[in-house]
PDB file of C-alpha atoms in Angstrom:
ATOM      1  CA  MET A  50    -109.946 141.034  -2.084  1.00  0.00           C
ATOM      2  CA  SER A  51    -110.087 143.862   0.443  1.00  0.00           C
ATOM      3  CA  SER A  52    -108.908 141.556   3.201  1.00  0.00           C
ATOM      4  CA  LEU A  53    -105.996 140.518   0.985  1.00  0.00           C
ATOM      5  CA  ILE A  54    -105.013 144.170   0.459  1.00  0.00           C
ATOM      6  CA  GLU A  55    -105.375 144.727   4.199  1.00  0.00           C
ATOM      7  CA  TRP A  56    -103.116 141.761   4.867  1.00  0.00           C
ATOM      8  CA  ILE A  57    -100.499 142.956   2.346  1.00  0.00           C
ATOM      9  CA  SER A  58    -100.670 146.440   3.862  1.00  0.00           C
ATOM     10  CA  GLN A  59     -99.098 145.237   7.100  1.00  0.00           C
ATOM     11  CA  PRO A  60     -95.304 145.561   7.268  1.00  0.00           C
ATOM     12  CA  TRP A  61     -93.728 142.453   5.739  1.00  0.00           C
ATOM     13  CA  PRO A  62     -91.460 140.292   7.918  1.00  0.00           C
ATOM     14  CA  TRP A  63     -87.868 139.558   6.893  1.00  0.00           C
ATOM     15  CA  TYR A  64     -88.654 135.944   5.983  1.00  0.00           C
ATOM     16  CA  VAL A  65     -91.038 137.142   3.272  1.00  0.00           C
ATOM     17  CA  ALA A  66     -88.772 139.872   1.885  1.00  0.00           C
ATOM     18  CA  GLY A  67     -85.517 137.865   1.793  1.00  0.00           C
ATOM     19  CA  PRO A  68     -86.833 134.992  -0.374  1.00  0.00           C
ATOM     20  CA  ILE A  69     -88.550 137.451  -2.771  1.00  0.00           C
ATOM     21  CA  ILE A  70     -85.231 139.306  -3.205  1.00  0.00           C
ATOM     22  CA  ALA A  71     -83.567 135.969  -4.048  1.00  0.00           C
ATOM     23  CA  LEU A  72     -86.316 135.247  -6.597  1.00  0.00           C
ATOM     24  CA  VAL A  73     -85.805 138.667  -8.205  1.00  0.00           C
ATOM     25  CA  MET A  74     -82.129 137.787  -8.625  1.00  0.00           C
ATOM     26  CA  PHE A  75     -83.106 134.392 -10.062  1.00  0.00           C
ATOM     27  CA  PHE A  76     -85.503 135.868 -12.616  1.00  0.00           C
ATOM     28  CA  LEU A  77     -82.965 138.447 -13.815  1.00  0.00           C
ATOM     29  CA  LEU A  78     -80.486 135.578 -14.371  1.00  0.00           C
ATOM     30  CA  TYR A  79     -83.213 133.587 -16.098  1.00  0.00           C
ATOM     31  CA  PHE A  80     -83.864 136.565 -18.381  1.00  0.00           C
ATOM     32  CA  GLY A  81     -80.161 136.421 -19.327  1.00  0.00           C
ATOM     33  CA  ASN A  82     -78.978 139.357 -17.221  1.00  0.00           C
ATOM     34  CA  THR A  83     -77.660 139.974 -13.719  1.00  0.00           C
ATOM     35  CA  PHE A  84     -78.957 141.655 -10.593  1.00  0.00           C
ATOM     36  CA  GLY A  85     -77.016 144.877  -9.976  1.00  0.00           C
ATOM     37  CA  ILE A  86     -78.710 148.232  -9.619  1.00  0.00           C
ATOM     38  CA  SER A  87     -75.703 150.553  -9.317  1.00  0.00           C
ATOM     39  CA  SER A  88     -74.739 149.771 -12.938  1.00  0.00           C
ATOM     40  CA  ASN A  89     -77.563 152.133 -13.885  1.00  0.00           C
ATOM     41  CA  LEU A  90     -75.529 155.058 -12.558  1.00  0.00           C
ATOM     42  CA  ARG A  91     -72.758 154.242 -15.030  1.00  0.00           C
ATOM     43  CA  THR A  92     -75.327 153.843 -17.811  1.00  0.00           C
ATOM     44  CA  VAL A  93     -76.690 157.319 -17.079  1.00  0.00           C
ATOM     45  CA  CYS A  94     -73.133 158.740 -17.324  1.00  0.00           C
ATOM     46  CA  SER A  95     -72.845 157.097 -20.725  1.00  0.00           C
ATOM     47  CA  ILE A  96     -76.226 158.358 -21.955  1.00  0.00           C
ATOM     48  CA  ILE A  97     -75.403 161.965 -21.081  1.00  0.00           C
ATOM     49  CA  GLY A  98     -72.218 161.761 -23.135  1.00  0.00           C
ATOM     50  CA  GLY A  99     -69.614 160.745 -20.545  1.00  0.00           C
ATOM     51  CA  GLY A 100     -68.012 158.461 -23.143  1.00  0.00           C
ATOM     52  CA  LYS A 101     -66.698 161.414 -25.157  1.00  0.00           C
ATOM     53  CA  ASN A 102     -63.830 162.119 -22.794  1.00  0.00           C
ATOM     54  CA  CYS A 103     -63.737 158.980 -20.656  1.00  0.00           C
ATOM     55  CA  GLU A 104     -63.465 155.465 -22.052  1.00  0.00           C
ATOM     56  CA  PHE A 105     -65.107 154.000 -18.930  1.00  0.00           C
ATOM     57  CA  PHE A 106     -68.410 155.440 -20.151  1.00  0.00           C
ATOM     58  CA  ASP A 107     -67.787 154.638 -23.800  1.00  0.00           C
ATOM     59  CA  PHE A 108     -69.968 151.565 -24.263  1.00  0.00           C
ATOM     60  CA  ASN A 109     -73.222 150.680 -25.921  1.00  0.00           C
ATOM     61  CA  TRP A 110     -75.664 151.724 -23.199  1.00  0.00           C
ATOM     62  CA  LYS A 111     -78.591 150.408 -25.221  1.00  0.00           C
ATOM     63  CA  ASN A 112     -77.707 146.927 -23.906  1.00  0.00           C
ATOM     64  CA  GLN A 113     -78.498 148.266 -20.431  1.00  0.00           C
ATOM     65  CA  ILE A 114     -81.978 149.581 -21.137  1.00  0.00           C
ATOM     66  CA  TRP A 115     -83.473 146.532 -19.409  1.00  0.00           C
ATOM     67  CA  ASN A 116     -81.806 147.631 -16.144  1.00  0.00           C
ATOM     68  CA  LEU A 117     -83.142 151.192 -16.462  1.00  0.00           C
ATOM     69  CA  VAL A 118     -86.610 149.726 -16.993  1.00  0.00           C
ATOM     70  CA  PHE A 119     -86.045 147.629 -13.859  1.00  0.00           C
ATOM     71  CA  ALA A 120     -85.151 150.849 -11.973  1.00  0.00           C
ATOM     72  CA  LEU A 121     -88.297 152.491 -13.319  1.00  0.00           C
ATOM     73  CA  GLY A 122     -90.184 149.496 -11.898  1.00  0.00           C
ATOM     74  CA  LEU A 123     -88.616 150.290  -8.514  1.00  0.00           C
ATOM     75  CA  VAL A 124     -89.952 153.851  -8.615  1.00  0.00           C
ATOM     76  CA  ILE A 125     -93.430 152.635  -9.584  1.00  0.00           C
ATOM     77  CA  GLY A 126     -93.257 149.864  -6.951  1.00  0.00           C
ATOM     78  CA  GLY A 127     -92.372 152.423  -4.277  1.00  0.00           C
ATOM     79  CA  SER A 128     -95.277 154.562  -5.387  1.00  0.00           C
ATOM     80  CA  VAL A 129     -97.754 151.653  -5.408  1.00  0.00           C
ATOM     81  CA  ALA A 130     -96.638 150.558  -1.934  1.00  0.00           C
ATOM     82  CA  HIS A 131     -96.982 154.115  -0.676  1.00  0.00           C
ATOM     83  CA  GLU A 132    -100.364 154.925  -2.258  1.00  0.00           C
ATOM     84  CA  TYR A 133    -102.228 151.634  -2.022  1.00  0.00           C
ATOM     85  CA  LEU A 134    -100.486 149.160   0.256  1.00  0.00           C
ATOM     86  CA  SER A 135     -99.592 151.072   3.406  1.00  0.00           C
ATOM     87  CA  SER A 136    -101.834 151.310   6.406  1.00  0.00           C
ATOM     88  CA  SER A 137     -99.353 153.511   8.255  1.00  0.00           C
ATOM     89  CA  SER A 138     -96.085 155.336   7.641  1.00  0.00           C
ATOM     90  CA  GLU A 139     -94.526 154.021  10.826  1.00  0.00           C
ATOM     91  CA  VAL A 140     -91.340 151.977  10.785  1.00  0.00           C
ATOM     92  CA  ASN A 141     -91.165 149.337  13.510  1.00  0.00           C
ATOM     93  CA  ILE A 142     -87.640 150.012  14.734  1.00  0.00           C
ATOM     94  CA  SER A 143     -86.523 148.860  18.167  1.00  0.00           C
ATOM     95  CA  ALA A 144     -87.200 150.911  21.277  1.00  0.00           C
ATOM     96  CA  GLU A 145     -83.447 151.123  21.798  1.00  0.00           C
ATOM     97  CA  THR A 146     -82.985 152.778  18.392  1.00  0.00           C
ATOM     98  CA  VAL A 147     -85.838 155.205  19.050  1.00  0.00           C
ATOM     99  CA  ALA A 148     -84.390 156.261  22.400  1.00  0.00           C
ATOM    100  CA  GLU A 149     -80.908 156.686  20.970  1.00  0.00           C
ATOM    101  CA  LEU A 150     -82.015 158.806  18.013  1.00  0.00           C
ATOM    102  CA  LYS A 151     -84.215 160.938  20.266  1.00  0.00           C
ATOM    103  CA  ALA A 152     -81.136 161.692  22.321  1.00  0.00           C
ATOM    104  CA  TYR A 153     -79.462 162.884  19.090  1.00  0.00           C
ATOM    105  CA  GLY A 154     -82.337 165.274  18.526  1.00  0.00           C
ATOM    106  CA  ILE A 155     -84.221 163.348  15.823  1.00  0.00           C
ATOM    107  CA  GLU A 156     -87.928 164.072  16.215  1.00  0.00           C
ATOM    108  CA  ASN A 157     -90.266 161.064  16.383  1.00  0.00           C
ATOM    109  CA  PRO A 158     -87.798 158.420  15.176  1.00  0.00           C
ATOM    110  CA  GLY A 159     -89.615 155.739  13.194  1.00  0.00           C
ATOM    111  CA  ASN A 160     -92.770 157.780  12.581  1.00  0.00           C
ATOM    112  CA  HIS A 161     -91.819 158.128   8.916  1.00  0.00           C
ATOM    113  CA  LEU A 162     -89.621 156.246   6.464  1.00  0.00           C
ATOM    114  CA  VAL A 163     -86.825 158.777   6.850  1.00  0.00           C
ATOM    115  CA  PRO A 164     -85.989 161.463   9.424  1.00  0.00           C
ATOM    116  CA  LYS A 165     -88.354 164.179   8.215  1.00  0.00           C
ATOM    117  CA  SER A 166     -86.244 167.164   9.225  1.00  0.00           C
ATOM    118  CA  LEU A 167     -83.192 165.839   7.353  1.00  0.00           C
ATOM    119  CA  PHE A 168     -84.843 164.795   4.105  1.00  0.00           C
ATOM    120  CA  THR A 169     -86.056 168.228   3.033  1.00  0.00           C
ATOM    121  CA  TRP A 170     -84.844 170.661   0.370  1.00  0.00           C
ATOM    122  CA  GLU A 171     -83.965 173.264   3.029  1.00  0.00           C
ATOM    123  CA  SER A 172     -81.805 170.752   4.869  1.00  0.00           C
ATOM    124  CA  LEU A 173     -79.483 170.578   1.830  1.00  0.00           C
ATOM    125  CA  PHE A 174     -78.233 174.034   2.838  1.00  0.00           C
ATOM    126  CA  SER A 175     -77.233 172.905   6.337  1.00  0.00           C
ATOM    127  CA  ILE A 176     -73.921 171.152   7.005  1.00  0.00           C
ATOM    128  CA  LYS A 177     -75.735 168.092   8.324  1.00  0.00           C
ATOM    129  CA  GLY A 178     -78.045 167.775   5.333  1.00  0.00           C
ATOM    130  CA  PHE A 179     -75.333 168.510   2.798  1.00  0.00           C
ATOM    131  CA  VAL A 180     -72.955 165.912   4.230  1.00  0.00           C
ATOM    132  CA  MET A 181     -75.584 163.218   4.639  1.00  0.00           C
ATOM    133  CA  LEU A 182     -77.413 163.631   1.332  1.00  0.00           C
ATOM    134  CA  VAL A 183     -75.040 165.290  -1.159  1.00  0.00           C
ATOM    135  CA  LEU A 184     -71.731 163.865   0.063  1.00  0.00           C
ATOM    136  CA  GLY A 185     -73.430 160.588   1.018  1.00  0.00           C
ATOM    137  CA  GLY A 186     -74.835 160.204  -2.485  1.00  0.00           C
ATOM    138  CA  PHE A 187     -71.467 161.008  -4.044  1.00  0.00           C
ATOM    139  CA  LEU A 188     -69.731 158.343  -1.925  1.00  0.00           C
ATOM    140  CA  ILE A 189     -72.361 155.786  -2.952  1.00  0.00           C
ATOM    141  CA  GLY A 190     -71.772 156.487  -6.635  1.00  0.00           C
ATOM    142  CA  PHE A 191     -67.995 156.533  -6.360  1.00  0.00           C
ATOM    143  CA  GLY A 192     -67.753 153.549  -4.013  1.00  0.00           C
ATOM    144  CA  THR A 193     -70.142 151.224  -5.831  1.00  0.00           C
ATOM    145  CA  ARG A 194     -68.331 151.632  -9.126  1.00  0.00           C
ATOM    146  CA  TYR A 195     -64.898 151.317  -7.489  1.00  0.00           C
ATOM    147  CA  ALA A 196     -66.036 148.138  -5.730  1.00  0.00           C
ATOM    148  CA  GLY A 197     -67.855 146.973  -8.874  1.00  0.00           C
ATOM    149  CA  GLY A 198     -71.250 146.611  -7.226  1.00  0.00           C
ATOM    150  CA  CYS A 199     -73.580 147.567  -4.413  1.00  0.00           C
ATOM    151  CA  THR A 200     -75.807 145.608  -2.061  1.00  0.00           C
ATOM    152  CA  SER A 201     -77.621 143.875  -4.934  1.00  0.00           C
ATOM    153  CA  GLY A 202     -74.522 143.093  -6.997  1.00  0.00           C
ATOM    154  CA  HIS A 203     -72.188 142.022  -4.178  1.00  0.00           C
ATOM    155  CA  ALA A 204     -74.152 141.213  -1.012  1.00  0.00           C
ATOM    156  CA  ILE A 205     -76.968 139.353  -2.785  1.00  0.00           C
ATOM    157  CA  SER A 206     -75.695 138.212  -6.213  1.00  0.00           C
ATOM    158  CA  GLY A 207     -72.023 137.788  -5.317  1.00  0.00           C
ATOM    159  CA  LEU A 208     -72.476 136.067  -1.964  1.00  0.00           C
ATOM    160  CA  SER A 209     -75.194 133.801  -3.391  1.00  0.00           C
ATOM    161  CA  ASP A 210     -72.578 132.677  -5.909  1.00  0.00           C
ATOM    162  CA  LEU A 211     -70.033 132.263  -3.073  1.00  0.00           C
ATOM    163  CA  GLN A 212     -67.611 134.758  -4.597  1.00  0.00           C
ATOM    164  CA  LEU A 213     -64.731 135.843  -2.377  1.00  0.00           C
ATOM    165  CA  PRO A 214     -64.427 139.349  -3.928  1.00  0.00           C
ATOM    166  CA  SER A 215     -68.025 140.018  -2.901  1.00  0.00           C
ATOM    167  CA  LEU A 216     -67.297 138.945   0.664  1.00  0.00           C
ATOM    168  CA  ILE A 217     -64.386 141.417   0.757  1.00  0.00           C
ATOM    169  CA  ALA A 218     -66.693 144.129  -0.615  1.00  0.00           C
ATOM    170  CA  VAL A 219     -69.389 143.382   1.974  1.00  0.00           C
ATOM    171  CA  VAL A 220     -66.789 143.532   4.769  1.00  0.00           C
ATOM    172  CA  GLY A 221     -65.871 146.942   3.338  1.00  0.00           C
ATOM    173  CA  PHE A 222     -69.538 148.037   3.297  1.00  0.00           C
ATOM    174  CA  PHE A 223     -69.714 147.254   7.001  1.00  0.00           C
ATOM    175  CA  ILE A 224     -66.417 148.936   7.900  1.00  0.00           C
ATOM    176  CA  GLY A 225     -67.674 152.111   6.206  1.00  0.00           C
ATOM    177  CA  GLY A 226     -71.183 151.848   7.617  1.00  0.00           C
ATOM    178  CA  LEU A 227     -70.015 151.185  11.174  1.00  0.00           C
ATOM    179  CA  ALA A 228     -67.509 154.051  11.008  1.00  0.00           C
ATOM    180  CA  VAL A 229     -70.259 156.488  10.033  1.00  0.00           C
ATOM    181  CA  THR A 230     -72.831 155.148  12.486  1.00  0.00           C
ATOM    182  CA  TYR A 231     -70.516 154.965  15.502  1.00  0.00           C
ATOM    183  CA  LEU A 232     -68.043 157.771  14.880  1.00  0.00           C
ATOM    184  CA  ILE A 233     -69.588 160.370  12.591  1.00  0.00           C
ATOM    185  CA  LEU A 234     -73.372 160.382  13.090  1.00  0.00           C
ATOM    186  CA  PRO A 235     -73.257 161.080  16.854  1.00  0.00           C
ATOM    187  CA  TYR A 236     -71.508 164.381  16.021  1.00  0.00           C
ATOM    188  CA  LEU A 237     -73.248 165.165  12.776  1.00  0.00           C
ATOM    189  CA  LEU A 238     -76.782 164.590  14.090  1.00  0.00           C
ATOM    190  CA  THR A 239     -76.245 166.840  17.089  1.00  0.00           C
ATOM    191  CA  LEU A 240     -74.822 169.731  15.029  1.00  0.00           C
TER     192      LEU A 240
ATOM    193  CA  MET B  25     -92.629 144.540 -24.979  1.00  0.00           C
ATOM    194  CA  LYS B  26     -89.469 142.599 -24.199  1.00  0.00           C
ATOM    195  CA  PHE B  27     -88.785 145.075 -21.375  1.00  0.00           C
ATOM    196  CA  LEU B  28     -92.155 144.603 -19.719  1.00  0.00           C
ATOM    197  CA  LYS B  29     -90.941 141.661 -17.646  1.00  0.00           C
ATOM    198  CA  TYR B  30     -88.193 143.826 -16.168  1.00  0.00           C
ATOM    199  CA  LEU B  31     -90.730 146.472 -15.252  1.00  0.00           C
ATOM    200  CA  PHE B  32     -92.802 143.820 -13.517  1.00  0.00           C
ATOM    201  CA  VAL B  33     -89.879 142.295 -11.588  1.00  0.00           C
ATOM    202  CA  GLY B  34     -88.748 145.809 -10.613  1.00  0.00           C
ATOM    203  CA  LEU B  35     -92.265 146.588  -9.423  1.00  0.00           C
ATOM    204  CA  ILE B  36     -92.320 143.490  -7.210  1.00  0.00           C
ATOM    205  CA  PHE B  37     -88.853 144.299  -5.868  1.00  0.00           C
ATOM    206  CA  GLY B  38     -89.872 147.892  -5.151  1.00  0.00           C
ATOM    207  CA  ILE B  39     -93.026 146.904  -3.304  1.00  0.00           C
ATOM    208  CA  THR B  40     -91.144 144.246  -1.315  1.00  0.00           C
ATOM    209  CA  LEU B  41     -88.364 146.561  -0.138  1.00  0.00           C
ATOM    210  CA  ALA B  42     -90.881 149.263   0.733  1.00  0.00           C
ATOM    211  CA  LYS B  43     -93.164 146.886   2.642  1.00  0.00           C
ATOM    212  CA  ALA B  44     -90.282 145.266   4.532  1.00  0.00           C
ATOM    213  CA  GLU B  45     -89.060 148.766   5.537  1.00  0.00           C
ATOM    214  CA  VAL B  46     -85.663 148.085   3.946  1.00  0.00           C
ATOM    215  CA  ILE B  47     -85.828 151.559   2.339  1.00  0.00           C
ATOM    216  CA  SER B  48     -86.038 153.259   5.720  1.00  0.00           C
ATOM    217  CA  TRP B  49     -83.058 155.301   6.928  1.00  0.00           C
ATOM    218  CA  PHE B  50     -84.013 154.173  10.444  1.00  0.00           C
ATOM    219  CA  ARG B  51     -83.688 150.482   9.539  1.00  0.00           C
ATOM    220  CA  ILE B  52     -80.176 151.012   8.158  1.00  0.00           C
ATOM    221  CA  TYR B  53     -79.115 152.929  11.261  1.00  0.00           C
ATOM    222  CA  GLU B  54     -80.600 150.190  13.458  1.00  0.00           C
ATOM    223  CA  MET B  55     -78.763 147.525  11.434  1.00  0.00           C
ATOM    224  CA  PHE B  56     -75.378 149.203  11.830  1.00  0.00           C
ATOM    225  CA  ARG B  57     -76.041 149.550  15.557  1.00  0.00           C
ATOM    226  CA  PHE B  58     -76.989 145.845  15.805  1.00  0.00           C
ATOM    227  CA  GLN B  59     -80.250 146.785  17.527  1.00  0.00           C
ATOM    228  CA  SER B  60     -82.519 144.499  15.526  1.00  0.00           C
ATOM    229  CA  PHE B  61     -82.337 141.248  13.600  1.00  0.00           C
ATOM    230  CA  HIS B  62     -84.668 142.512  10.859  1.00  0.00           C
ATOM    231  CA  MET B  63     -82.148 143.644   8.195  1.00  0.00           C
ATOM    232  CA  TYR B  64     -79.862 140.670   8.898  1.00  0.00           C
ATOM    233  CA  GLY B  65     -82.884 138.423   8.433  1.00  0.00           C
ATOM    234  CA  VAL B  66     -83.761 140.062   5.104  1.00  0.00           C
ATOM    235  CA  ILE B  67     -80.220 139.967   3.679  1.00  0.00           C
ATOM    236  CA  GLY B  68     -79.338 136.615   5.269  1.00  0.00           C
ATOM    237  CA  SER B  69     -82.422 134.776   4.021  1.00  0.00           C
ATOM    238  CA  ALA B  70     -82.004 136.339   0.557  1.00  0.00           C
ATOM    239  CA  ILE B  71     -78.435 134.995   0.404  1.00  0.00           C
ATOM    240  CA  LEU B  72     -79.427 131.576   1.741  1.00  0.00           C
ATOM    241  CA  ILE B  73     -82.213 131.119  -0.822  1.00  0.00           C
ATOM    242  CA  GLY B  74     -79.929 132.717  -3.430  1.00  0.00           C
ATOM    243  CA  ILE B  75     -77.220 130.115  -2.814  1.00  0.00           C
ATOM    244  CA  ILE B  76     -79.777 127.331  -3.273  1.00  0.00           C
ATOM    245  CA  LEU B  77     -81.160 128.875  -6.491  1.00  0.00           C
ATOM    246  CA  ILE B  78     -77.708 129.417  -8.019  1.00  0.00           C
ATOM    247  CA  GLN B  79     -76.620 125.884  -7.119  1.00  0.00           C
ATOM    248  CA  PHE B  80     -79.844 124.678  -8.759  1.00  0.00           C
ATOM    249  CA  ILE B  81     -79.008 126.669 -11.932  1.00  0.00           C
ATOM    250  CA  LYS B  82     -75.443 125.325 -12.032  1.00  0.00           C
ATOM    251  CA  ARG B  83     -76.186 121.691 -11.265  1.00  0.00           C
ATOM    252  CA  ASN B  84     -79.081 121.432 -13.683  1.00  0.00           C
ATOM    253  CA  ASN B  85     -77.547 123.654 -16.383  1.00  0.00           C
ATOM    254  CA  VAL B  86     -80.705 125.729 -16.372  1.00  0.00           C
ATOM    255  CA  LYS B  87     -81.050 127.659 -19.624  1.00  0.00           C
ATOM    256  CA  SER B  88     -82.169 131.258 -19.807  1.00  0.00           C
ATOM    257  CA  LEU B  89     -85.428 132.327 -21.397  1.00  0.00           C
ATOM    258  CA  ASP B  90     -83.628 132.655 -24.761  1.00  0.00           C
ATOM    259  CA  GLY B  91     -82.259 129.123 -24.443  1.00  0.00           C
ATOM    260  CA  GLU B  92     -78.714 130.304 -23.708  1.00  0.00           C
ATOM    261  CA  PRO B  93     -76.703 128.759 -20.852  1.00  0.00           C
ATOM    262  CA  ILE B  94     -76.722 130.942 -17.735  1.00  0.00           C
ATOM    263  CA  ASN B  95     -73.127 131.985 -17.100  1.00  0.00           C
ATOM    264  CA  ILE B  96     -72.315 133.858 -13.930  1.00  0.00           C
ATOM    265  CA  LYS B  97     -68.965 135.525 -14.506  1.00  0.00           C
ATOM    266  CA  PRO B  98     -66.572 135.153 -11.576  1.00  0.00           C
ATOM    267  CA  LYS B  99     -65.333 138.537 -10.356  1.00  0.00           C
ATOM    268  CA  GLN B 100     -61.638 139.173 -10.820  1.00  0.00           C
ATOM    269  CA  PHE B 101     -59.781 138.834  -7.523  1.00  0.00           C
ATOM    270  CA  SER B 102     -58.354 141.912  -5.814  1.00  0.00           C
ATOM    271  CA  ILE B 103     -58.277 143.127  -2.248  1.00  0.00           C
ATOM    272  CA  PRO B 104     -57.843 146.929  -2.498  1.00  0.00           C
ATOM    273  CA  ARG B 105     -60.546 147.395  -5.111  1.00  0.00           C
ATOM    274  CA  TYR B 106     -63.297 145.643  -3.153  1.00  0.00           C
ATOM    275  CA  LEU B 107     -62.166 146.710   0.293  1.00  0.00           C
ATOM    276  CA  ILE B 108     -61.565 150.417  -0.404  1.00  0.00           C
ATOM    277  CA  GLY B 109     -64.473 150.722  -2.825  1.00  0.00           C
ATOM    278  CA  GLY B 110     -66.665 148.848  -0.361  1.00  0.00           C
ATOM    279  CA  ILE B 111     -65.676 151.127   2.530  1.00  0.00           C
ATOM    280  CA  ILE B 112     -66.438 154.247   0.455  1.00  0.00           C
ATOM    281  CA  PHE B 113     -69.847 152.869  -0.483  1.00  0.00           C
ATOM    282  CA  GLY B 114     -70.503 151.863   3.150  1.00  0.00           C
ATOM    283  CA  LEU B 115     -69.853 155.437   4.307  1.00  0.00           C
ATOM    284  CA  GLY B 116     -72.467 156.725   1.869  1.00  0.00           C
ATOM    285  CA  TRP B 117     -74.923 153.929   2.668  1.00  0.00           C
ATOM    286  CA  ALA B 118     -74.951 154.760   6.384  1.00  0.00           C
ATOM    287  CA  MET B 119     -75.241 158.513   5.737  1.00  0.00           C
ATOM    288  CA  THR B 120     -78.129 158.422   3.282  1.00  0.00           C
ATOM    289  CA  GLY B 121     -79.655 155.252   4.733  1.00  0.00           C
ATOM    290  CA  ALA B 122     -80.183 154.073   1.168  1.00  0.00           C
ATOM    291  CA  CYS B 123     -78.282 151.922  -1.275  1.00  0.00           C
ATOM    292  CA  PRO B 124     -78.944 152.310  -5.015  1.00  0.00           C
ATOM    293  CA  GLY B 125     -82.149 150.198  -5.122  1.00  0.00           C
ATOM    294  CA  PRO B 126     -83.887 151.929  -2.211  1.00  0.00           C
ATOM    295  CA  MET B 127     -82.969 155.357  -3.641  1.00  0.00           C
ATOM    296  CA  PHE B 128     -85.313 154.742  -6.563  1.00  0.00           C
ATOM    297  CA  ILE B 129     -87.989 153.213  -4.339  1.00  0.00           C
ATOM    298  CA  LEU B 130     -87.856 156.222  -1.998  1.00  0.00           C
ATOM    299  CA  LEU B 131     -88.390 158.480  -4.996  1.00  0.00           C
ATOM    300  CA  GLY B 132     -91.604 156.561  -5.689  1.00  0.00           C
ATOM    301  CA  ASN B 133     -92.551 156.992  -2.043  1.00  0.00           C
ATOM    302  CA  GLY B 134     -92.626 160.731  -2.572  1.00  0.00           C
ATOM    303  CA  ILE B 135     -89.318 161.581  -0.876  1.00  0.00           C
ATOM    304  CA  GLY B 136     -88.447 164.181  -3.541  1.00  0.00           C
ATOM    305  CA  VAL B 137     -85.119 165.279  -2.088  1.00  0.00           C
ATOM    306  CA  ILE B 138     -83.736 161.782  -2.700  1.00  0.00           C
ATOM    307  CA  SER B 139     -83.377 162.902  -6.332  1.00  0.00           C
ATOM    308  CA  VAL B 140     -80.422 164.997  -5.130  1.00  0.00           C
ATOM    309  CA  VAL B 141     -78.868 161.851  -3.637  1.00  0.00           C
ATOM    310  CA  ILE B 142     -79.364 160.059  -6.982  1.00  0.00           C
ATOM    311  CA  LEU B 143     -77.790 162.939  -8.944  1.00  0.00           C
ATOM    312  CA  SER B 144     -74.876 163.039  -6.486  1.00  0.00           C
ATOM    313  CA  ALA B 145     -74.430 159.302  -6.960  1.00  0.00           C
ATOM    314  CA  VAL B 146     -74.315 159.763 -10.746  1.00  0.00           C
ATOM    315  CA  LEU B 147     -71.690 162.469 -10.236  1.00  0.00           C
ATOM    316  CA  GLY B 148     -69.720 160.161  -7.904  1.00  0.00           C
ATOM    317  CA  THR B 149     -69.767 157.439 -10.543  1.00  0.00           C
ATOM    318  CA  TYR B 150     -68.638 159.949 -13.181  1.00  0.00           C
ATOM    319  CA  VAL B 151     -65.723 161.164 -11.042  1.00  0.00           C
ATOM    320  CA  TYR B 152     -64.733 157.534 -10.394  1.00  0.00           C
ATOM    321  CA  GLY B 153     -64.646 157.003 -14.165  1.00  0.00           C
ATOM    322  CA  LEU B 154     -62.324 159.992 -14.567  1.00  0.00           C
ATOM    323  CA  VAL B 155     -59.831 158.992 -11.861  1.00  0.00           C
ATOM    324  CA  ARG B 156     -60.057 155.194 -11.969  1.00  0.00           C
ATOM    325  CA  ASN B 157     -56.723 154.734 -13.743  1.00  0.00           C
ATOM    326  CA  LYS B 158     -54.981 156.390 -10.805  1.00  0.00           C
ATOM    327  CA  LEU B 159     -56.609 154.160  -8.174  1.00  0.00           C
ATOM    328  CA  PRO B 160     -55.341 150.777  -6.946  1.00  0.00           C
ATOM    329  CA  HIS B 161     -57.512 147.992  -8.380  1.00  0.00           C
TER     330      HIS B 161
END
């Protein structure tokens, strides 16, 4: 048993993760639902009363409880992986990425899941932290609902079903992501 | 009890994305800089197996757990909606290094400040709901 835990505690390669993600999608379909995590954000808007002055949030959110439970599973899964199944906090990014981020002033790139200096409460009061976390989060919420889905709903579910709208959305994800990574982050990170 | 299976599948998904480092800001940066195959391998193999599983469902008329036919609704066609919405999401994805699934998984990993990202995302969704009638769809 301990050798199994030790084995699981290594970082998992892409060819293990990808098929499991596909199986998660399959089981949600088999349970009579669909794989799409950003819908939970809309459900939360409905629960806190957003439906009173906006018809977009006026729906029976109780039909979405299953998805909130799924999201709760994500939090618990993250916690289990962190507490019991991780031998190290290092992320095995390429040497090229490490060198590049060092040049932008990120300390020890890849030593933790996220850049430690950015993902702090104090950082929210800096321009860099505010833009990346507060504005970034806002754009995720706005964009996913505008596009009708996020990585799970479009990139995985939609493309697996060979849907053209999802391909357009994924092209959009990359246009936005490349613009930030190539044009904005080099300035923002060195602020 | 009927929700327990969702908790379990979510748990597996959370562990998988954490263990494959998909929830790492560094992995998303690396992906957008094309400096590693890792993320493309994860997403690409998920789609490949996903295509096979969905074709299997369709060709064999696989029924859901409740015995209902599994219907996957086709998304209504539009270019501006998916392209503009997609670009806006992509901007946020590259900044935070997290899409909606990983946000929750990072919370479980003890990255407390990600709760601000989640609240901001809820606010973004709310503002979209308020202005959606004025946007091209």
